[in-house]
């Protein structure tokens, strides 16, 4: 996502341009032109080099004065589940999708004030007794030792990490 200053600059420019055509447009959001923003604002945050969480949140369009003029529309049906013919698999994926959405919407148990403990679904947990990073790598790349000659094997998989520090520890 772009920094909120980019959106604010576009708004100011459109207000100036459209205000020259009709002075009342200089007070309307984006000069009276309809603008559609798309995406999941929880998943795509602006990149603020060496920024704190507060810096990143403050850079989002949700933190801009523009946001109060926006109408938010939400998807109500998970279309990906429609293509799954196996009812059991669809039920498992529906449960998982609802669980992920409840975390995103903040409706899962616990407060949103600072930290909240979230119960991870049992069937997606990796059981480990020794080295958790090795367990993750073996789960994502089960045939790693046999498939080192196939570049698509690595390209088709990923281990996600919340910070560069964690990426560094996984890479070692």
CSV table of N, CA and C in Angstrom, one decimal:
chain,number,residue,atom,x,y,z
A,1,UNK,N,0.8,-1.2,0.0
A,1,UNK,CA,0.0,0.0,0.0
A,1,UNK,C,0.9,1.2,0.0
A,2,UNK,N,0.4,2.3,-0.6
A,2,UNK,CA,1.1,3.5,-0.6
A,2,UNK,C,1.0,4.3,0.7
A,3,UNK,N,1.9,5.2,0.9
A,3,UNK,CA,1.9,6.0,2.1
A,3,UNK,C,0.7,7.0,1.9
A,4,UNK,N,0.0,7.4,3.0
A,4,UNK,CA,-1.1,8.2,3.0
A,4,UNK,C,-0.8,9.6,2.3
A,5,UNK,N,0.4,10.0,2.4
A,5,UNK,CA,0.8,11.3,1.7
A,5,UNK,C,0.6,11.2,0.2
A,6,UNK,N,0.8,10.1,-0.4
A,6,UNK,CA,0.5,9.9,-1.8
A,6,UNK,C,-0.9,10.2,-2.2
A,7,UNK,N,-1.8,9.6,-1.4
A,7,UNK,CA,-3.3,9.8,-1.6
A,7,UNK,C,-3.7,11.2,-1.4
A,8,UNK,N,-3.1,11.8,-0.3
A,8,UNK,CA,-3.4,13.2,0.0
A,8,UNK,C,-2.9,14.1,-1.1
A,9,UNK,N,-1.8,13.8,-1.7
A,9,UNK,CA,-1.3,14.6,-2.8
A,9,UNK,C,-2.2,14.5,-4.0
A,10,UNK,N,-2.7,13.3,-4.3
A,10,UNK,CA,-3.6,13.2,-5.4
A,10,UNK,C,-4.9,14.0,-5.1
A,11,UNK,N,-5.4,13.9,-3.9
A,11,UNK,CA,-6.6,14.6,-3.5
A,11,UNK,C,-6.4,16.1,-3.7
A,12,UNK,N,-5.3,16.6,-3.2
A,12,UNK,CA,-5.0,18.1,-3.3
A,12,UNK,C,-4.9,18.5,-4.8
A,13,UNK,N,-4.3,17.7,-5.6
A,13,UNK,CA,-4.2,18.0,-7.1
A,13,UNK,C,-5.5,18.0,-7.7
A,14,UNK,N,-6.3,17.0,-7.5
A,14,UNK,CA,-7.7,16.9,-8.1
A,14,UNK,C,-8.6,18.0,-7.6
A,15,UNK,N,-8.4,18.4,-6.3
A,15,UNK,CA,-9.2,19.5,-5.8
A,15,UNK,C,-8.8,20.8,-6.6
A,16,UNK,N,-7.5,21.0,-6.8
A,16,UNK,CA,-7.1,22.2,-7.5
A,16,UNK,C,-7.5,22.2,-9.0
A,17,UNK,N,-7.4,21.1,-9.6
A,17,UNK,CA,-7.7,21.0,-11.0
A,17,UNK,C,-9.2,21.1,-11.2
A,18,UNK,N,-10.0,20.3,-10.5
A,18,UNK,CA,-11.5,20.4,-10.6
A,18,UNK,C,-12.1,21.7,-10.0
A,19,UNK,N,-11.4,22.3,-9.1
A,19,UNK,CA,-11.8,23.5,-8.5
A,19,UNK,C,-11.7,24.7,-9.5
A,20,UNK,N,-10.8,24.5,-10.5
A,20,UNK,CA,-10.7,25.5,-11.6
A,20,UNK,C,-11.9,25.5,-12.5
A,21,UNK,N,-12.4,24.3,-12.6
A,21,UNK,CA,-13.6,24.1,-13.5
A,21,UNK,C,-14.9,24.5,-12.8
A,22,UNK,N,-15.0,24.1,-11.5
A,22,UNK,CA,-16.2,24.5,-10.7
A,22,UNK,C,-15.6,24.7,-9.3
A,23,UNK,N,-15.7,26.0,-8.8
A,23,UNK,CA,-15.1,26.3,-7.5
A,23,UNK,C,-15.6,25.4,-6.3
A,24,UNK,N,-16.8,24.9,-6.4
A,24,UNK,CA,-17.3,24.0,-5.3
A,24,UNK,C,-16.6,22.7,-5.2
A,25,UNK,N,-15.9,22.3,-6.3
A,25,UNK,CA,-15.1,21.0,-6.3
A,25,UNK,C,-13.9,21.1,-5.5
A,26,UNK,N,-13.4,22.3,-5.2
A,26,UNK,CA,-12.2,22.5,-4.4
A,26,UNK,C,-12.4,22.0,-3.0
A,27,UNK,N,-13.6,21.9,-2.5
A,27,UNK,CA,-13.9,21.4,-1.1
A,27,UNK,C,-14.3,20.0,-1.1
A,28,UNK,N,-14.5,19.3,-2.2
A,28,UNK,CA,-15.0,17.9,-2.3
A,28,UNK,C,-13.8,17.0,-2.2
A,29,UNK,N,-13.9,15.8,-1.6
A,29,UNK,CA,-12.8,14.8,-1.7
A,29,UNK,C,-12.5,14.5,-3.1
A,30,UNK,N,-11.2,14.5,-3.4
A,30,UNK,CA,-10.7,14.2,-4.8
A,30,UNK,C,-11.4,15.1,-5.8
A,31,UNK,N,-11.7,16.3,-5.5
A,31,UNK,CA,-12.3,17.2,-6.4
A,31,UNK,C,-13.6,16.8,-7.0
A,32,UNK,N,-14.3,15.9,-6.3
A,32,UNK,CA,-15.6,15.4,-6.7
A,32,UNK,C,-15.5,14.2,-7.6
A,33,UNK,N,-14.3,13.7,-7.9
A,33,UNK,CA,-14.2,12.5,-8.7
A,33,UNK,C,-14.3,11.3,-7.8
A,34,UNK,N,-15.0,10.3,-8.3
A,34,UNK,CA,-15.1,9.0,-7.5
A,34,UNK,C,-13.8,8.3,-7.6
A,35,UNK,N,-13.3,7.8,-6.5
A,35,UNK,CA,-12.0,7.1,-6.4
A,35,UNK,C,-12.3,5.8,-5.6
A,36,UNK,N,-11.8,4.7,-6.2
A,36,UNK,CA,-12.0,3.4,-5.6
A,36,UNK,C,-10.6,2.9,-5.1
A,37,UNK,N,-10.5,2.5,-3.8
A,37,UNK,CA,-9.3,1.9,-3.2
A,37,UNK,C,-9.7,0.4,-3.1
A,38,UNK,N,-8.7,-0.4,-3.5
A,38,UNK,CA,-9.0,-1.9,-3.3
A,38,UNK,C,-7.9,-2.5,-2.6
A,39,UNK,N,-8.2,-3.7,-2.0
A,39,UNK,CA,-7.2,-4.4,-1.2
A,39,UNK,C,-7.6,-4.7,0.2
A,40,UNK,N,-6.9,-5.5,0.9
A,40,UNK,CA,-7.1,-5.8,2.3
A,40,UNK,C,-6.1,-5.0,3.1
A,41,UNK,N,-6.6,-3.9,3.7
A,41,UNK,CA,-5.7,-3.0,4.4
A,41,UNK,C,-5.0,-3.7,5.6
A,42,UNK,N,-5.5,-4.8,6.1
A,42,UNK,CA,-4.8,-5.6,7.2
A,42,UNK,C,-3.6,-6.3,6.6
A,43,UNK,N,-3.6,-6.6,5.4
A,43,UNK,CA,-2.6,-7.5,4.8
A,43,UNK,C,-1.5,-6.7,4.1
A,44,UNK,N,-1.8,-5.5,3.6
A,44,UNK,CA,-0.9,-4.8,2.8
A,44,UNK,C,-0.6,-3.4,3.5
A,45,UNK,N,0.4,-3.3,4.2
A,45,UNK,CA,0.8,-2.1,4.9
A,45,UNK,C,1.9,-1.4,4.1
A,46,UNK,N,2.0,-0.1,4.3
A,46,UNK,CA,3.1,0.7,3.6
A,46,UNK,C,4.4,0.3,4.2
A,47,UNK,N,5.4,0.3,3.4
A,47,UNK,CA,6.8,0.0,3.9
A,47,UNK,C,7.4,1.3,4.4
A,48,UNK,N,7.8,1.3,5.7
A,48,UNK,CA,8.4,2.5,6.3
A,48,UNK,C,9.8,2.0,6.8
A,49,UNK,N,10.9,2.2,6.1
A,49,UNK,CA,12.2,1.7,6.5
A,49,UNK,C,12.5,2.1,7.9
A,50,UNK,N,12.8,1.1,8.7
A,50,UNK,CA,13.2,1.2,10.1
A,50,UNK,C,12.1,1.9,10.9
A,51,UNK,N,10.8,1.8,10.5
A,51,UNK,CA,9.7,2.5,11.2
A,51,UNK,C,9.2,1.6,12.3
A,52,UNK,N,8.6,2.2,13.3
A,52,UNK,CA,8.0,1.5,14.4
A,52,UNK,C,6.6,1.1,13.9
A,53,UNK,N,5.9,0.3,14.7
A,53,UNK,CA,4.5,-0.1,14.4
A,53,UNK,C,3.7,1.2,14.3
A,54,UNK,N,3.9,2.2,15.2
A,54,UNK,CA,3.1,3.4,15.2
A,54,UNK,C,3.4,4.2,13.9
A,55,UNK,N,4.6,4.2,13.4
A,55,UNK,CA,5.0,4.9,12.2
A,55,UNK,C,4.2,4.2,11.0
A,56,UNK,N,4.2,2.9,11.0
A,56,UNK,CA,3.5,2.2,9.9
A,56,UNK,C,2.0,2.4,9.9
A,57,UNK,N,1.4,2.3,11.1
A,57,UNK,CA,0.0,2.6,11.2
A,57,UNK,C,-0.4,4.0,10.8
A,58,UNK,N,0.5,4.9,11.2
A,58,UNK,CA,0.2,6.3,10.9
A,58,UNK,C,0.4,6.6,9.4
A,59,UNK,N,1.1,5.8,8.7
A,59,UNK,CA,1.3,6.0,7.3
A,59,UNK,C,0.1,5.5,6.4
A,60,UNK,N,-0.8,4.7,7.0
A,60,UNK,CA,-1.9,4.1,6.2
A,60,UNK,C,-2.9,5.1,5.9
A,61,UNK,N,-3.7,4.8,4.9
A,61,UNK,CA,-4.7,5.7,4.5
A,61,UNK,C,-5.8,5.8,5.5
A,62,UNK,N,-6.0,4.8,6.3
A,62,UNK,CA,-7.0,4.8,7.4
A,62,UNK,C,-6.7,5.8,8.4
A,63,UNK,N,-5.4,6.3,8.5
A,63,UNK,CA,-5.0,7.3,9.4
A,63,UNK,C,-5.1,8.7,8.8
A,64,UNK,N,-5.5,8.8,7.6
A,64,UNK,CA,-5.6,10.1,6.9
A,64,UNK,C,-7.0,10.7,7.1
A,65,UNK,N,-7.1,12.0,7.0
A,65,UNK,CA,-8.4,12.7,7.0
A,65,UNK,C,-9.3,12.3,5.9
A,66,UNK,N,-8.7,11.8,4.8
A,66,UNK,CA,-9.4,11.3,3.6
A,66,UNK,C,-10.4,10.1,4.1
A,67,UNK,N,-9.9,9.3,5.0
A,67,UNK,CA,-10.6,8.1,5.4
A,67,UNK,C,-12.1,8.3,5.8
A,68,UNK,N,-12.3,9.5,6.5
A,68,UNK,CA,-13.6,9.7,7.1
A,68,UNK,C,-14.6,10.0,5.9
A,69,UNK,N,-14.1,10.3,4.7
A,69,UNK,CA,-15.0,10.5,3.6
A,69,UNK,C,-15.2,9.2,2.8
A,70,UNK,N,-14.6,8.1,3.2
A,70,UNK,CA,-14.7,6.9,2.4
A,70,UNK,C,-15.9,6.0,2.9
A,71,UNK,N,-16.5,5.3,1.9
A,71,UNK,CA,-17.5,4.3,2.2
A,71,UNK,C,-16.8,2.9,2.0
A,72,UNK,N,-16.8,2.1,3.1
A,72,UNK,CA,-16.1,0.9,3.1
A,72,UNK,C,-17.1,-0.2,2.7
A,73,UNK,N,-16.8,-1.0,1.6
A,73,UNK,CA,-17.6,-2.1,1.2
A,73,UNK,C,-16.7,-3.4,1.5
A,74,UNK,N,-17.4,-4.4,2.0
A,74,UNK,CA,-16.7,-5.6,2.3
A,74,UNK,C,-17.3,-6.8,1.5
A,75,UNK,N,-16.4,-7.7,1.2
A,75,UNK,CA,-16.8,-8.9,0.5
A,75,UNK,C,-17.6,-9.8,1.5
A,76,UNK,N,-18.6,-10.4,1.1
A,76,UNK,CA,-19.4,-11.2,2.0
A,76,UNK,C,-19.4,-12.7,1.7
A,77,UNK,N,-18.9,-13.1,0.6
A,77,UNK,CA,-18.9,-14.5,0.2
A,77,UNK,C,-17.5,-14.9,-0.3
A,78,UNK,N,-17.0,-16.0,0.3
A,78,UNK,CA,-15.7,-16.5,-0.1
A,78,UNK,C,-15.8,-17.3,-1.4
A,79,UNK,N,-15.4,-16.7,-2.5
A,79,UNK,CA,-15.6,-17.3,-3.8
A,79,UNK,C,-14.6,-18.5,-4.1
A,80,UNK,N,-13.5,-18.5,-3.4
A,80,UNK,CA,-12.5,-19.6,-3.5
A,80,UNK,C,-13.1,-20.9,-3.1
A,81,UNK,N,-14.0,-20.9,-2.1
A,81,UNK,CA,-14.6,-22.1,-1.6
A,81,UNK,C,-15.6,-22.7,-2.6
A,82,UNK,N,-16.1,-21.9,-3.6
A,82,UNK,CA,-17.1,-22.4,-4.5
A,82,UNK,C,-16.5,-23.4,-5.5
A,83,UNK,N,-15.2,-23.3,-5.7
A,83,UNK,CA,-14.6,-24.2,-6.7
A,83,UNK,C,-14.2,-25.6,-6.1
A,84,UNK,N,-14.4,-25.8,-4.8
A,84,UNK,CA,-14.0,-27.0,-4.2
A,84,UNK,C,-15.2,-27.9,-4.1
A,85,UNK,N,-15.1,-29.1,-4.8
A,85,UNK,CA,-16.2,-30.0,-4.9
A,85,UNK,C,-16.4,-30.9,-3.7
A,86,UNK,N,-15.3,-31.3,-3.0
A,86,UNK,CA,-15.3,-32.2,-1.9
A,86,UNK,C,-15.9,-31.4,-0.7
A,87,UNK,N,-17.0,-31.9,-0.2
A,87,UNK,CA,-17.7,-31.2,0.9
A,87,UNK,C,-16.9,-31.2,2.2
A,88,UNK,N,-16.2,-32.2,2.5
A,88,UNK,CA,-15.4,-32.3,3.7
A,88,UNK,C,-14.3,-31.2,3.7
A,89,UNK,N,-13.6,-31.2,2.5
A,89,UNK,CA,-12.5,-30.2,2.3
A,89,UNK,C,-13.0,-28.8,2.4
A,90,UNK,N,-14.2,-28.6,1.8
A,90,UNK,CA,-14.8,-27.2,1.8
A,90,UNK,C,-15.2,-26.8,3.2
A,91,UNK,N,-15.7,-27.8,4.1
A,91,UNK,CA,-16.0,-27.5,5.5
A,91,UNK,C,-14.7,-27.1,6.3
A,92,UNK,N,-13.6,-27.9,6.0
A,92,UNK,CA,-12.4,-27.6,6.7
A,92,UNK,C,-11.9,-26.2,6.3
A,93,UNK,N,-11.9,-25.9,5.0
A,93,UNK,CA,-11.4,-24.6,4.6
A,93,UNK,C,-12.4,-23.4,5.0
A,94,UNK,N,-13.7,-23.7,5.1
A,94,UNK,CA,-14.6,-22.7,5.6
A,94,UNK,C,-14.3,-22.4,7.1
A,95,UNK,N,-14.1,-23.4,7.9
A,95,UNK,CA,-13.7,-23.2,9.3
A,95,UNK,C,-12.5,-22.4,9.4
A,96,UNK,N,-11.5,-22.7,8.6
A,96,UNK,CA,-10.2,-22.0,8.7
A,96,UNK,C,-10.4,-20.5,8.2
A,97,UNK,N,-11.1,-20.3,7.2
A,97,UNK,CA,-11.4,-19.0,6.7
A,97,UNK,C,-12.1,-18.1,7.7
A,98,UNK,N,-13.1,-18.7,8.4
A,98,UNK,CA,-13.9,-18.0,9.4
A,98,UNK,C,-13.0,-17.6,10.6
A,99,UNK,N,-12.1,-18.6,10.9
A,99,UNK,CA,-11.1,-18.3,12.1
A,99,UNK,C,-10.2,-17.2,11.7
A,100,UNK,N,-9.6,-17.2,10.5
A,100,UNK,CA,-8.7,-16.1,10.1
A,100,UNK,C,-9.5,-14.8,10.1
A,101,UNK,N,-10.7,-14.8,9.5
A,101,UNK,CA,-11.5,-13.6,9.5
A,101,UNK,C,-11.8,-13.0,10.9
A,102,UNK,N,-12.1,-13.9,11.8
A,102,UNK,CA,-12.4,-13.5,13.2
A,102,UNK,C,-11.2,-12.8,13.8
A,103,UNK,N,-10.0,-13.3,13.5
A,103,UNK,CA,-8.8,-12.6,14.0
A,103,UNK,C,-8.7,-11.2,13.4
A,104,UNK,N,-8.9,-11.2,12.1
A,104,UNK,CA,-8.8,-9.9,11.4
A,104,UNK,C,-9.8,-8.9,11.8
A,105,UNK,N,-11.0,-9.3,12.1
A,105,UNK,CA,-12.1,-8.4,12.5
A,105,UNK,C,-12.0,-8.1,14.0
A,106,UNK,N,-11.2,-8.8,14.7
A,106,UNK,CA,-11.0,-8.5,16.1
A,106,UNK,C,-12.2,-9.1,17.0
A,107,UNK,N,-12.9,-10.1,16.4
A,107,UNK,CA,-14.0,-10.7,17.1
A,107,UNK,C,-13.6,-12.0,17.8
A,108,UNK,N,-12.4,-12.5,17.7
A,108,UNK,CA,-12.0,-13.7,18.4
A,108,UNK,C,-11.8,-13.3,19.8
A,109,UNK,N,-11.8,-14.3,20.7
A,109,UNK,CA,-11.7,-14.0,22.2
A,109,UNK,C,-10.5,-13.1,22.5
A,110,UNK,N,-10.7,-12.3,23.5
A,110,UNK,CA,-9.6,-11.4,24.0
A,110,UNK,C,-9.8,-10.0,23.6
A,111,UNK,N,-9.1,-9.1,24.2
A,111,UNK,CA,-9.2,-7.7,23.9
A,111,UNK,C,-8.3,-7.3,22.8
A,112,UNK,N,-8.6,-6.1,22.2
A,112,UNK,CA,-7.7,-5.6,21.1
A,112,UNK,C,-6.8,-4.5,21.7
A,113,UNK,N,-6.8,-4.3,23.0
A,113,UNK,CA,-6.1,-3.1,23.5
A,113,UNK,C,-4.6,-3.2,23.3
A,114,UNK,N,-4.0,-4.3,23.6
A,114,UNK,CA,-2.6,-4.4,23.4
A,114,UNK,C,-2.2,-5.8,22.9
A,115,UNK,N,-2.2,-6.8,23.8
A,115,UNK,CA,-1.9,-8.1,23.4
A,115,UNK,C,-3.1,-9.0,23.8
A,116,UNK,N,-3.3,-10.0,23.0
A,116,UNK,CA,-4.4,-11.0,23.3
A,116,UNK,C,-3.9,-12.3,22.9
A,117,UNK,N,-4.1,-13.3,23.7
A,117,UNK,CA,-3.8,-14.7,23.4
A,117,UNK,C,-4.8,-15.3,22.4
A,118,UNK,N,-4.3,-15.8,21.3
A,118,UNK,CA,-5.2,-16.4,20.3
A,118,UNK,C,-5.0,-17.9,20.3
A,119,UNK,N,-6.0,-18.7,20.4
A,119,UNK,CA,-5.9,-20.2,20.3
A,119,UNK,C,-5.7,-20.5,18.9
A,120,UNK,N,-4.6,-21.2,18.5
A,120,UNK,CA,-4.4,-21.6,17.2
A,120,UNK,C,-5.1,-23.0,17.0
A,121,UNK,N,-5.8,-23.1,15.9
A,121,UNK,CA,-6.5,-24.4,15.6
A,121,UNK,C,-5.5,-25.5,15.7
A,122,UNK,N,-5.9,-26.6,16.3
A,122,UNK,CA,-5.1,-27.7,16.6
A,122,UNK,C,-4.5,-28.4,15.3
A,123,UNK,N,-5.4,-28.4,14.3
A,123,UNK,CA,-4.9,-29.1,13.1
A,123,UNK,C,-3.9,-28.4,12.2
A,124,UNK,N,-3.6,-27.1,12.6
A,124,UNK,CA,-2.6,-26.4,11.8
A,124,UNK,C,-1.3,-26.1,12.6
A,125,UNK,N,-1.3,-26.7,13.8
A,125,UNK,CA,-0.1,-26.5,14.7
A,125,UNK,C,0.9,-27.6,14.3
A,126,UNK,N,2.2,-27.2,14.4
A,126,UNK,CA,3.3,-28.1,14.2
A,126,UNK,C,3.8,-28.5,15.5
A,127,UNK,N,3.8,-29.8,15.7
A,127,UNK,CA,4.3,-30.4,17.0
A,127,UNK,C,5.8,-30.5,17.0
A,128,UNK,N,6.5,-29.9,18.0
A,128,UNK,CA,7.9,-30.0,18.1
A,128,UNK,C,8.3,-30.2,19.5
A,129,UNK,N,9.4,-30.9,19.7
A,129,UNK,CA,10.0,-31.0,21.0
A,129,UNK,C,11.4,-30.4,21.1
A,130,UNK,N,12.1,-30.4,19.9
A,130,UNK,CA,13.4,-29.9,19.9
A,130,UNK,C,13.6,-28.5,19.3
A,131,UNK,N,13.8,-28.5,18.0
A,131,UNK,CA,14.1,-27.3,17.3
A,131,UNK,C,12.9,-26.8,16.5
A,132,UNK,N,12.3,-25.7,16.9
A,132,UNK,CA,11.0,-25.3,16.2
A,132,UNK,C,11.3,-24.9,14.8
A,133,UNK,N,12.5,-24.2,14.5
A,133,UNK,CA,12.8,-23.8,13.1
A,133,UNK,C,13.0,-25.0,12.2
A,134,UNK,N,13.7,-26.0,12.7
A,134,UNK,CA,13.9,-27.2,11.9
A,134,UNK,C,12.5,-27.9,11.6
A,135,UNK,N,11.6,-27.9,12.6
A,135,UNK,CA,10.3,-28.4,12.4
A,135,UNK,C,9.5,-27.7,11.3
A,136,UNK,N,9.6,-26.3,11.3
A,136,UNK,CA,8.9,-25.5,10.3
A,136,UNK,C,9.5,-25.8,8.9
A,137,UNK,N,10.9,-25.8,8.8
A,137,UNK,CA,11.5,-26.1,7.5
A,137,UNK,C,11.2,-27.5,7.0
A,138,UNK,N,11.2,-28.5,7.8
A,138,UNK,CA,10.8,-29.9,7.4
A,138,UNK,C,9.4,-30.0,7.0
A,139,UNK,N,8.5,-29.2,7.6
A,139,UNK,CA,7.1,-29.2,7.2
A,139,UNK,C,6.9,-28.5,5.8
A,140,UNK,N,7.6,-27.4,5.6
A,140,UNK,CA,7.4,-26.7,4.3
A,140,UNK,C,8.1,-27.3,3.2
A,141,UNK,N,9.3,-27.9,3.5
A,141,UNK,CA,10.2,-28.5,2.5
A,141,UNK,C,10.5,-29.9,2.9
A,142,UNK,N,9.5,-30.8,2.8
A,142,UNK,CA,9.7,-32.2,3.3
A,142,UNK,C,10.7,-33.0,2.4
A,143,UNK,N,10.9,-32.6,1.1
A,143,UNK,CA,11.8,-33.3,0.2
A,143,UNK,C,13.0,-32.5,-0.1
A,144,UNK,N,13.4,-31.6,0.8
A,144,UNK,CA,14.4,-30.6,0.5
A,144,UNK,C,15.7,-31.3,0.1
A,145,UNK,N,16.1,-32.3,0.8
A,145,UNK,CA,17.4,-32.9,0.5
A,145,UNK,C,17.4,-33.7,-0.8
A,146,UNK,N,16.2,-34.1,-1.3
A,146,UNK,CA,16.1,-34.9,-2.5
A,146,UNK,C,15.8,-33.9,-3.7
A,147,UNK,N,15.4,-32.7,-3.5
A,147,UNK,CA,14.9,-31.9,-4.6
A,147,UNK,C,15.8,-30.6,-4.8
A,148,UNK,N,17.0,-30.7,-4.4
A,148,UNK,CA,17.9,-29.5,-4.5
A,148,UNK,C,18.2,-29.1,-5.9
A,149,UNK,N,18.1,-30.0,-6.9
A,149,UNK,CA,18.3,-29.8,-8.3
A,149,UNK,C,17.1,-29.1,-9.0
A,150,UNK,N,16.0,-29.1,-8.3
A,150,UNK,CA,14.8,-28.6,-9.0
A,150,UNK,C,14.5,-27.2,-8.4
A,151,UNK,N,14.7,-26.1,-9.2
A,151,UNK,CA,14.5,-24.8,-8.7
A,151,UNK,C,13.0,-24.5,-8.4
A,152,UNK,N,12.1,-25.1,-9.1
A,152,UNK,CA,10.7,-24.8,-8.8
A,152,UNK,C,10.3,-25.4,-7.4
A,153,UNK,N,11.0,-26.3,-6.9
A,153,UNK,CA,10.6,-26.9,-5.6
A,153,UNK,C,10.7,-25.8,-4.5
A,154,UNK,N,11.8,-25.0,-4.6
A,154,UNK,CA,12.0,-23.9,-3.6
A,154,UNK,C,11.0,-22.7,-4.0
A,155,UNK,N,10.9,-22.4,-5.3
A,155,UNK,CA,10.1,-21.3,-5.7
A,155,UNK,C,8.6,-21.4,-5.4
A,156,UNK,N,8.1,-22.6,-5.3
A,156,UNK,CA,6.7,-22.9,-5.0
A,156,UNK,C,6.3,-22.9,-3.6
A,157,UNK,N,7.3,-22.7,-2.7
A,157,UNK,CA,7.0,-22.7,-1.2
A,157,UNK,C,7.6,-21.5,-0.6
A,158,UNK,N,7.1,-21.2,0.6
A,158,UNK,CA,7.6,-20.0,1.3
A,158,UNK,C,7.4,-20.2,2.8
A,159,UNK,N,8.3,-19.6,3.6
A,159,UNK,CA,8.1,-19.6,5.1
A,159,UNK,C,8.0,-18.1,5.4
A,160,UNK,N,6.9,-17.7,5.9
A,160,UNK,CA,6.6,-16.3,6.2
A,160,UNK,C,7.2,-16.0,7.6
A,161,UNK,N,7.7,-14.8,7.8
A,161,UNK,CA,8.2,-14.3,9.0
A,161,UNK,C,7.8,-12.9,9.3
A,162,UNK,N,7.5,-12.6,10.5
A,162,UNK,CA,7.0,-11.2,10.8
A,162,UNK,C,8.1,-10.1,10.8
A,163,UNK,N,9.3,-10.4,11.0
A,163,UNK,CA,10.4,-9.4,11.0
A,163,UNK,C,11.6,-9.9,10.3
A,164,UNK,N,12.5,-9.0,9.9
A,164,UNK,CA,13.8,-9.4,9.3
A,164,UNK,C,14.7,-10.2,10.3
A,165,UNK,N,14.5,-9.9,11.6
A,165,UNK,CA,15.3,-10.7,12.6
A,165,UNK,C,14.9,-12.1,12.5
A,166,UNK,N,13.6,-12.4,12.4
A,166,UNK,CA,13.2,-13.8,12.4
A,166,UNK,C,13.7,-14.5,11.1
A,167,UNK,N,13.6,-13.7,10.0
A,167,UNK,CA,14.1,-14.2,8.7
A,167,UNK,C,15.6,-14.6,8.8
A,168,UNK,N,16.4,-13.8,9.5
A,168,UNK,CA,17.8,-14.1,9.7
A,168,UNK,C,18.0,-15.3,10.5
A,169,UNK,N,17.2,-15.5,11.5
A,169,UNK,CA,17.3,-16.7,12.4
A,169,UNK,C,16.9,-18.0,11.6
A,170,UNK,N,15.9,-17.9,10.8
A,170,UNK,CA,15.5,-19.1,10.0
A,170,UNK,C,16.5,-19.4,8.9
A,171,UNK,N,17.1,-18.4,8.3
A,171,UNK,CA,18.1,-18.6,7.2
A,171,UNK,C,19.4,-19.2,7.8
A,172,UNK,N,19.6,-19.1,9.1
A,172,UNK,CA,20.9,-19.7,9.6
A,172,UNK,C,20.5,-21.1,10.1
